[in-house]
Structures are given as C-alpha cells and as structure tokens.
Amino acid sequence: MFSSLFSTAPPVDPKAQNLFPVSESSDLLGELEAKDLEWTCAGGFTAETQIFYQFLQDGTMLMCQVIHSSIGLWYPTIQFTCKIYNPTTKETIWRSVNVTNFTAAPPGLDKRSSKADQFSITHKPSSDDSHAEMYTIRANLSDNLQISLDVSRPSAAPGFKIGKGPKGGYSYFGSDQQKPDGYVVHRFWPRTKVSGHIIHNGRAIVAEGHGMLVHAIQGMRPDLLASRWNFAHFQSDAHDGVSAIQMEFKTLDTHGRHGPGSGGVVVNVGSLVLGGKLAAVTAETKWAGEGQSVKAVMSRAHHLNPVHDPDTGYMQPTAVEFRWAGPSLLPGVDGSVNASVHLDVGSPSSPKGLIEKVDFLAEIPYVIKTMVSYVAGTKPYIYQWQDKAKLVVRGPDAIIPGLSEGLDVEGVLYTEASFIS
C-alpha cells in the first residue's frame, strides 16, 4: 500500500487505449504449437476450459468440457460437464461433475493431457495416417452415463490461433500489454473426427461424426470481460468436409480504444474448412462508434429482428447470421473465400431449434458466483440453438469445383448467444 503512495511510475493517460484485441494482429494464421494446448492451471481469477463439440451422424450434438476455475488463494474447482442433445427426440442428457484428484500432465504425458478420478483425456499421435493427432476421452460421469471417445484432427486442417508465437490468440485488457489487467485467449481445432460410444442407462449409443475443439482461457472476472458472446459451429460432410466456426465477444464500456467510456468493442475470430482443408482464418474488430463496411477480411455475427424475452429480460434475436471473408490459405490457390449462414430461431413464444436457455450463474462454480456481481434485476443467460442450415460459400474453384459460382452446403449449425450483463 505504502509503495503506491511514493510510486515514480508515470500516470496512465485516462484516454489511453486499454484494450488490445487479437483481431488486430497482422498475422491471421498462427498454427498451433504443442504448448498452445497445454493446461496452464493459472492462479488469480482465471477460468480455463477445453471443449469438444461434436455432431453425430444422426444430428445429435455432443459436448464434453473440462473447466478449471481459480480465484486467488482458493483451491481451484475443476468440473467435467457433458451435454448430449438429440434434435429428433428433443431429449437432452446433462451431467456436471466436480471432479477429484485432477492433474495435468499425468505420468508419461505432457500438459495437453489431464485426468481425475472421474475421467481421463489423453493427447497422442493419431493411428490414422490422414489424421495428425488425437485425444482419447474416457469418462464415468454417473452410474448411468459413461463416455469413450477418440477425437482426431485431420492433417489438412491444422489447429490455429490468431497471431504467431506464444502470445498468439491473446486479447489483452489494460493499458500495459506486458502487465495486463486481464486477458482472453482461444486456440482451435476447426474440424475433428469422432468415433466411440456413449453408454446411457445401459444402452450403447454409437458416436461417429465430426466437430471441433477449442481451448480457451479467461484471465479476468467474466462480468468484467464481456457483456455479450456469440458462438457458431457449422459442420457438413459434403465436399470432403466443410466447417465454419466463429467466436465473438463484446467488451463492457470500461475497455476500448480511448480508455474507460470507449468500450462496447466487438472482437471476432473464425475459420473456414473447405474440401477438408483449412481454407481461411478470419478476424475483425468493431471499435465503438465505428461502422462496418465490406472488407477483404470479415468475421461478423448479427442478431436480427430482436424481441423482448420475458423469461430472461433480454432482447432475443429471432434470427442469427454469421459472415466470413478472408484470403485463401491453401498453397498455390490465390483469391479470397467468403461464406455466410442464416438461422431462423423464432420468437420466445414460438422458438425454433432452441435447446435451452441456460442460467449462467447456475452453471459456474459457487466460489466464482460469490465474487461476481451483476446489475440488480439482471441475470446472465446463454441461448443455445441447433438446426439444419445452409452455408453459402464462394471462392476459387481450385478448392472445390464450382466454388467460384457459389455453393450451398447443407449441414448442421449449433450456435450460442450469451447475455452476461
């Protein structure tokens, strides 16, 4: 306390930029290194998560997630959560388990692997020559739910982050990037293959399909980091594999280009896999008060025709739209790639494709809940939708024949809209 009274550090300009978004990086593609997917298990106020999103052949959505949450000197809380949603029967299976004896880097493995009494997730080389690496997931979540999955990454679709090097993927909060007040980072496998099975109530469910992986860290209280999140995950087996993913957050008024009061900045990153190959990586920043024009690189989420939802108090979109545009990443293939997908999600009284409106506070660990404050009368919610969708794509014919004329790719879209404050 006393050292701060006699500090010789220069005062911070109140109008100094205090947000440094990853979407401003001069390098779009940063291929993942081994350390990028390692567990950091950082202290302070940090939430780190590894999420496997998969679509099975019948359209069932399978999500497996490990969450490592720390608050100061408190012992970290580690959860394994699993959601299985069948869009035909509308059945949802949900488990959230506080695990015991968690460790990263189990004996003989590096920190990309982890285990606890209730699960093991092991990273290793793939046994399939067309896939470079894989994770095996084994989990016993209750007497009536066990999971055994192999999730592998195709060699032609490398994992990525925005920006190169060890700091690739990071957005920094605070005026000093070397000593930030907080940060957020995302690393992706944009397309995966899943095989295995799920045992539910003694019945075996074959798990074959495709999806994605994200490893993310929030080094900041969630109520101070972002007011909104949008997430899109599209997969199709057409044209040897098509994937479109997008992650977007909007800052509070506290962080922006000109310090406190200039916030409401939208930071968006995404990717396109076409013909089974990583064809484009996208990133875009929308600074507060600035419009968005058509550009060579675009990465955008739109809420269309929002209406008031009496269940949550928020303005819920009745449709969502996502757009991507960027230069081709494929060797010897010049030109740009662009895509869009539109999903009608209906109204609060007549929803379409709605899986659930998730009470955010009910899902986070109790110790974090006690540290997070929200405006009186507001409650964070996450809308989850899934439905069949059409990705409209255009690009060089060398990627997919006929792409220059535009292709409509039929697939499945899972999307989340999170209202935090």
C-alpha atoms as one frame of an Amber mdcrd trajectory, in Angstrom:
protein
   0.000   0.000   0.000   2.711   2.468   1.014   4.799   1.835  -2.095   1.920
   3.028  -4.235   1.918   6.377  -2.389   5.514   7.037  -3.444   5.406   5.389
  -6.877   7.569   7.025  -9.531   5.734   5.326 -12.378   4.254   7.840 -14.821
   0.484   8.315 -14.504  -1.656   6.491 -17.037  -3.399   8.692 -19.593  -7.124
   8.246 -18.855  -7.738   8.258 -22.598  -5.039   5.671 -23.322  -6.108   2.552
 -25.185  -6.859  -0.203 -22.676  -7.968  -2.991 -24.991  -5.618  -4.777 -27.402
  -7.735  -7.249 -29.384  -6.247 -10.311 -31.019  -8.309  -9.403 -34.075  -5.887
  -6.523 -34.746  -2.995  -8.950 -35.316  -1.138  -8.564 -38.607  -0.898 -12.362
 -38.832  -4.216 -14.117 -39.279  -2.947 -17.683 -39.184  -0.811 -18.859 -36.324
  -0.510 -22.630 -36.465  -0.721 -24.226 -33.054   2.379 -25.412 -31.264   2.297
 -28.179 -28.681   2.359 -25.719 -25.772  -0.721 -23.893 -27.070  -2.980 -26.745
 -25.987  -1.282 -27.360 -22.650  -3.145 -26.710 -19.432  -1.760 -23.620 -17.677
  -3.813 -24.063 -14.460  -3.047 -20.415 -13.728  -3.845 -18.743 -10.432  -5.535
 -15.416  -9.814  -9.014 -15.072 -11.271  -8.744 -17.464 -14.191 -11.135 -19.845
 -15.905  -9.565 -22.304 -18.336 -11.568 -24.708 -20.431 -11.167 -27.430 -23.028
 -14.352 -28.096 -25.034 -15.061 -30.810 -27.587 -18.155 -30.047 -29.718 -19.218
 -32.934 -31.961 -22.167 -33.703 -34.275 -23.025 -37.388 -34.619 -24.342 -38.899
 -37.835 -27.985 -38.603 -36.762 -27.537 -34.908 -35.902 -27.092 -35.472 -32.165
 -24.913 -32.789 -30.567 -22.305 -33.996 -28.086 -20.364 -31.572 -25.904 -17.650
 -32.589 -23.438 -15.949 -29.872 -21.395 -13.344 -29.619 -18.654 -13.336 -26.337
 -16.694 -10.507 -25.307 -14.341 -11.543 -22.287 -12.234  -9.256 -20.353  -9.885
  -9.858 -17.445  -7.538  -6.826 -16.060  -5.740  -5.733 -18.325  -2.905  -8.826
 -20.518  -3.085  -8.227 -24.095  -4.140  -9.260 -24.394  -7.808 -12.552 -26.003
  -8.786 -12.487 -28.483 -11.690 -15.643 -29.620 -13.432 -16.360 -32.097 -16.197
 -19.593 -31.244 -17.997 -21.339 -33.157 -20.752 -24.412 -32.308 -22.818 -25.976
 -34.643 -25.378 -28.913 -33.296 -27.400 -30.925 -35.299 -29.903 -32.776 -32.859
 -32.217 -35.202 -35.573 -33.369 -36.410 -36.750 -29.963 -35.584 -33.414 -28.225
 -34.008 -35.458 -25.427 -31.212 -33.733 -23.523 -28.731 -35.565 -21.306 -26.767
 -33.295 -18.964 -24.121 -34.004 -16.367 -21.867 -31.648 -14.413 -19.408 -33.294
 -12.041 -16.982 -31.632  -9.633 -14.021 -33.940 -10.145 -11.446 -35.053  -7.598
  -7.669 -35.560  -7.783  -7.293 -33.589 -11.021  -3.858 -33.422 -12.590  -2.460
 -32.081 -15.829   0.463 -33.986 -17.344  -0.309 -37.433 -15.899   2.755 -39.717
 -15.661   4.401 -40.162 -19.056   2.305 -37.415 -20.717   2.612 -33.672 -21.252
   0.174 -30.960 -20.150  -2.079 -31.432 -23.162  -3.409 -34.424 -21.242  -5.286
 -34.463 -17.947  -7.025 -36.887 -15.640  -9.067 -37.115 -12.470 -10.874 -39.857
 -10.612 -13.860 -39.451 -12.930 -12.168 -39.036 -16.336  -9.022 -39.111 -18.442
  -8.247 -37.082 -21.566  -5.077 -38.213 -23.299  -3.327 -36.482 -26.192  -1.317
 -38.673 -28.553  -0.404 -39.151 -32.231  -3.225 -40.492 -34.363  -3.121 -44.082
 -35.577  -4.773 -42.913 -38.826  -2.263 -41.609 -41.387  -4.730 -38.961 -42.595
  -5.023 -37.502 -39.093  -2.099 -35.898 -37.286  -3.078 -36.130 -33.620  -5.913
 -37.122 -31.351  -7.417 -37.084 -27.884  -8.928 -40.094 -26.163 -11.722 -39.238
 -23.736 -12.811 -41.744 -21.102 -15.330 -40.583 -18.520 -17.542 -42.203 -15.911
 -19.915 -39.381 -15.018 -22.581 -41.317 -13.124 -23.991 -44.794 -12.714 -25.954
 -44.306 -15.937 -23.569 -42.294 -18.149 -20.148 -43.406 -19.415 -18.251 -41.983
 -22.384 -15.479 -43.476 -24.538 -14.418 -41.269 -27.470 -11.485 -40.803 -29.833
 -11.330 -37.266 -31.277  -8.756 -36.762 -34.035  -7.625 -33.795 -36.132  -7.233
 -34.163 -39.920  -3.716 -33.343 -41.112  -5.125 -30.979 -43.772  -6.937 -28.878
 -41.147  -4.237 -27.665 -38.736  -5.090 -26.215 -35.366  -4.869 -22.419 -35.314
  -4.825 -19.244 -33.275  -4.852 -15.631 -34.429  -1.256 -14.407 -34.494   2.002
 -16.288 -34.297   4.220 -17.234 -31.376   3.494 -17.940 -27.701   1.251 -14.868
 -27.371  -0.809 -15.740 -30.410  -4.519 -15.883 -29.642  -4.410 -13.353 -26.789
  -6.540 -10.232 -26.338  -5.256  -8.014 -23.526  -7.193  -5.760 -21.149  -5.438
  -2.789 -19.548  -3.119  -0.061 -20.828   0.061  -2.150 -20.436   0.169  -5.305
 -22.569   3.211  -6.539 -20.644   1.337  -6.305 -17.328  -2.310  -6.605 -18.355
  -5.281  -6.335 -16.029  -6.733  -9.389 -17.753  -6.763 -11.388 -20.943  -8.703
 -13.878 -23.030  -7.254 -16.465 -25.419  -8.712 -19.037 -27.826  -6.991 -21.883
 -29.718  -8.928 -24.131 -32.116  -9.046 -27.396 -33.964 -11.533 -26.307 -36.654
 -12.523 -29.830 -37.741 -12.315 -33.134 -35.941 -13.440 -36.709 -36.433 -15.040
 -38.502 -33.504 -15.526 -42.233 -33.003 -16.520 -44.268 -29.992 -19.620 -44.820
 -27.923 -21.744 -43.483 -25.094 -23.424 -45.736 -22.544 -26.632 -44.202 -21.184
 -28.945 -46.150 -18.922 -27.235 -49.336 -20.044 -27.841 -48.599 -23.731 -24.923
 -48.085 -26.124 -25.047 -45.069 -28.467 -22.597 -45.189 -31.370 -20.668 -41.914
 -31.562 -19.449 -41.318 -35.119 -19.253 -37.871 -36.667 -17.352 -34.596 -36.899
 -16.860 -31.461 -34.851 -14.300 -29.070 -33.378 -12.174 -28.363 -30.296 -11.485
 -25.093 -28.510  -9.056 -24.467 -25.644  -9.825 -21.113 -24.031  -8.665 -19.091
 -21.036 -10.338 -16.096 -19.401  -7.831 -14.370 -17.148 -10.402 -11.970 -15.736
 -13.757 -11.963 -13.973 -16.433 -12.869 -16.544 -18.618  -9.903 -15.589 -15.709
  -7.509 -16.302 -14.508  -9.151 -19.502 -17.543  -9.117 -21.789 -21.205  -8.173
 -21.888 -22.040 -10.442 -24.845 -20.691 -13.588 -26.507 -21.647 -15.228 -29.810
 -20.516 -18.642 -30.988 -21.186 -20.504 -34.240 -20.273 -24.091 -35.106 -21.266
 -25.423 -38.540 -20.251 -28.834 -39.863 -21.036 -30.739 -43.064 -19.680 -33.930
 -44.589 -20.305 -32.595 -48.132 -17.339 -31.838 -50.411 -14.937 -33.933 -48.292
 -15.688 -31.906 -45.201 -16.830 -28.330 -44.561 -16.577 -26.444 -41.274 -17.322
 -22.851 -40.278 -16.689 -21.637 -36.731 -16.793 -18.242 -35.093 -16.218 -16.857
 -31.595 -17.129 -13.258 -30.730 -17.233 -11.140 -27.577 -18.242  -7.560 -26.857
 -16.441  -5.611 -24.133 -18.089  -3.543 -21.447 -17.896   0.257 -21.613 -14.744
   0.068 -19.471 -12.356  -1.110 -22.215 -11.768   0.365 -25.652  -9.578   2.391
 -27.956  -9.686   5.504 -25.726  -9.844   4.008 -22.264 -12.850   3.821 -19.924
 -16.017   5.028 -21.612 -14.922   3.927 -25.090 -15.909   0.286 -24.723 -18.522
  -1.822 -26.396 -15.821  -3.175 -28.735 -16.656  -6.316 -30.708 -13.824  -8.835
 -31.194 -14.460 -11.746 -33.566 -12.337 -14.663 -34.812 -13.297 -17.549 -37.087
 -12.288 -20.048 -39.742 -13.474 -21.959 -42.800 -12.561 -25.539 -43.666 -13.442
 -26.365 -47.277 -12.760 -29.636 -49.055 -11.383 -30.957 -45.764  -8.646 -28.283
 -45.721  -8.222 -25.139 -43.639  -9.061 -22.596 -46.348  -9.347 -19.321 -44.405
  -8.917 -17.793 -40.968 -10.816 -14.601 -40.186 -10.597 -11.899 -37.522 -12.207
  -8.481 -37.205 -12.597  -5.681 -34.667 -15.558  -3.327 -34.494 -14.488  -0.362
 -32.399 -17.212   1.556 -30.561 -18.809   4.267 -32.680 -17.419   2.926 -35.932
 -19.419   1.332 -38.733 -18.552  -1.797 -40.693 -18.088  -1.796 -44.437 -17.392
  -4.652 -46.827 -13.721  -5.570 -46.409 -11.265  -8.209 -47.614 -11.292  -9.807
 -44.162 -14.601 -10.061 -42.328 -15.703 -12.032 -39.288 -19.157 -10.997 -38.070
 -22.136 -12.197 -36.057 -25.511 -10.473 -36.374 -28.655 -10.659 -34.248 -31.649
  -9.963 -36.487 -35.064  -8.565 -35.520 -34.608  -8.901 -31.736 -37.650  -9.055
 -29.465 -38.045  -8.886 -25.703 -37.950 -12.251 -23.963 -39.965 -12.102 -20.735
 -38.203 -15.240 -19.447 -34.762 -13.612 -19.399 -35.373  -9.874 -19.735 -33.073
  -9.655 -22.773 -33.723  -8.747 -26.409 -33.558 -12.151 -28.054 -32.823 -12.355
 -31.797 -35.436 -14.050 -33.964 -32.690 -14.937 -36.449 -28.897 -15.038 -36.395
 -26.440 -14.606 -39.237 -22.704 -15.182 -39.425 -20.309 -13.968 -42.150 -16.723
 -14.867 -43.003 -14.300 -13.469 -45.608 -10.553 -13.826 -45.972  -7.685 -14.714
 -48.283  -7.135 -18.342 -49.248  -4.562 -20.091 -47.064  -4.053 -23.017 -49.428
  -0.663 -23.228 -51.167  -0.891 -22.279 -54.836  -4.508 -21.150 -54.524  -4.862
 -17.385 -54.836  -8.014 -15.432 -54.236 -10.455 -14.933 -51.407 -13.049 -17.081
 -49.695 -16.307 -15.864 -48.233 -19.255 -17.570 -46.576 -22.441 -16.853 -44.661
 -25.054 -18.825 -42.770 -28.517 -17.737 -41.613 -30.644 -19.425 -38.969 -34.228
 -18.618 -38.018 -34.545 -19.188 -34.254 -38.121 -17.992 -33.812 -39.570 -15.897
 -31.016 -39.755 -16.513 -27.251 -43.341 -17.710 -27.636 -42.623 -19.780 -30.740
 -38.961 -20.906 -30.688 -37.216 -22.830 -33.449 -34.235 -25.083 -32.760 -33.973
 -23.950 -29.145 -32.094 -26.436 -26.972 -32.114 -24.445 -23.767 -31.865 -21.046
 -22.137 -29.015 -21.729 -19.710 -28.912 -19.868 -16.401 -25.226 -18.890 -16.415
 -24.997 -18.389 -12.655 -26.398 -21.859 -12.021 -23.582 -23.439 -14.037 -20.467
 -21.682 -12.693 -18.706 -22.856  -9.523 -20.084 -21.448  -6.261 -16.822 -19.767
  -5.304 -16.824 -17.760  -8.557 -20.509 -16.951  -8.169 -19.804 -15.251  -4.827
 -17.196 -12.980  -6.456 -19.239 -11.960  -9.500 -21.689  -9.080  -9.265 -24.410
  -8.131 -11.716 -26.768  -5.201 -12.063 -29.847  -5.666  -9.904 -32.626  -7.325
 -11.854 -30.354  -8.855 -14.495 -29.369 -12.483 -14.736 -26.877 -13.847 -17.279
 -28.331 -16.298 -19.807 -26.948 -18.379 -22.649 -29.304 -19.221 -25.516 -28.408
 -22.476 -27.271 -29.881 -23.313 -30.683 -29.282 -26.111 -33.176 -30.846 -26.775
 -36.558 -30.115 -27.783 -40.104 -28.620 -24.875 -42.019 -27.152 -23.889 -45.364
 -23.670 -22.375 -45.592 -23.391 -20.223 -48.716 -19.752 -20.275 -49.851 -17.798
 -18.701 -52.682 -14.107 -18.970 -53.557 -11.565 -20.353 -56.034 -12.555 -23.473
 -57.985  -9.181 -24.999 -57.069 -10.568 -25.522 -53.551 -13.873 -27.128 -54.581
 -15.064 -27.398 -58.212 -17.824 -24.870 -58.843 -16.954 -22.758 -55.790 -16.424
 -19.613 -57.884 -20.115 -19.659 -58.814 -21.118 -20.176 -55.200 -22.178 -23.357
 -53.414 -24.942 -24.026 -50.919 -23.572 -26.515 -48.398 -26.174 -28.358 -46.323
 -25.135 -29.085 -42.750 -25.860 -28.550 -39.061 -25.380 -25.316 -37.108 -25.048
 -25.083 -33.341 -24.977 -21.538 -32.030 -24.887 -19.748 -28.683 -25.833 -16.182
 -27.782 -24.681 -15.230 -24.288 -26.027 -12.199 -22.444 -23.745 -11.582 -19.469
 -24.729  -8.067 -18.406
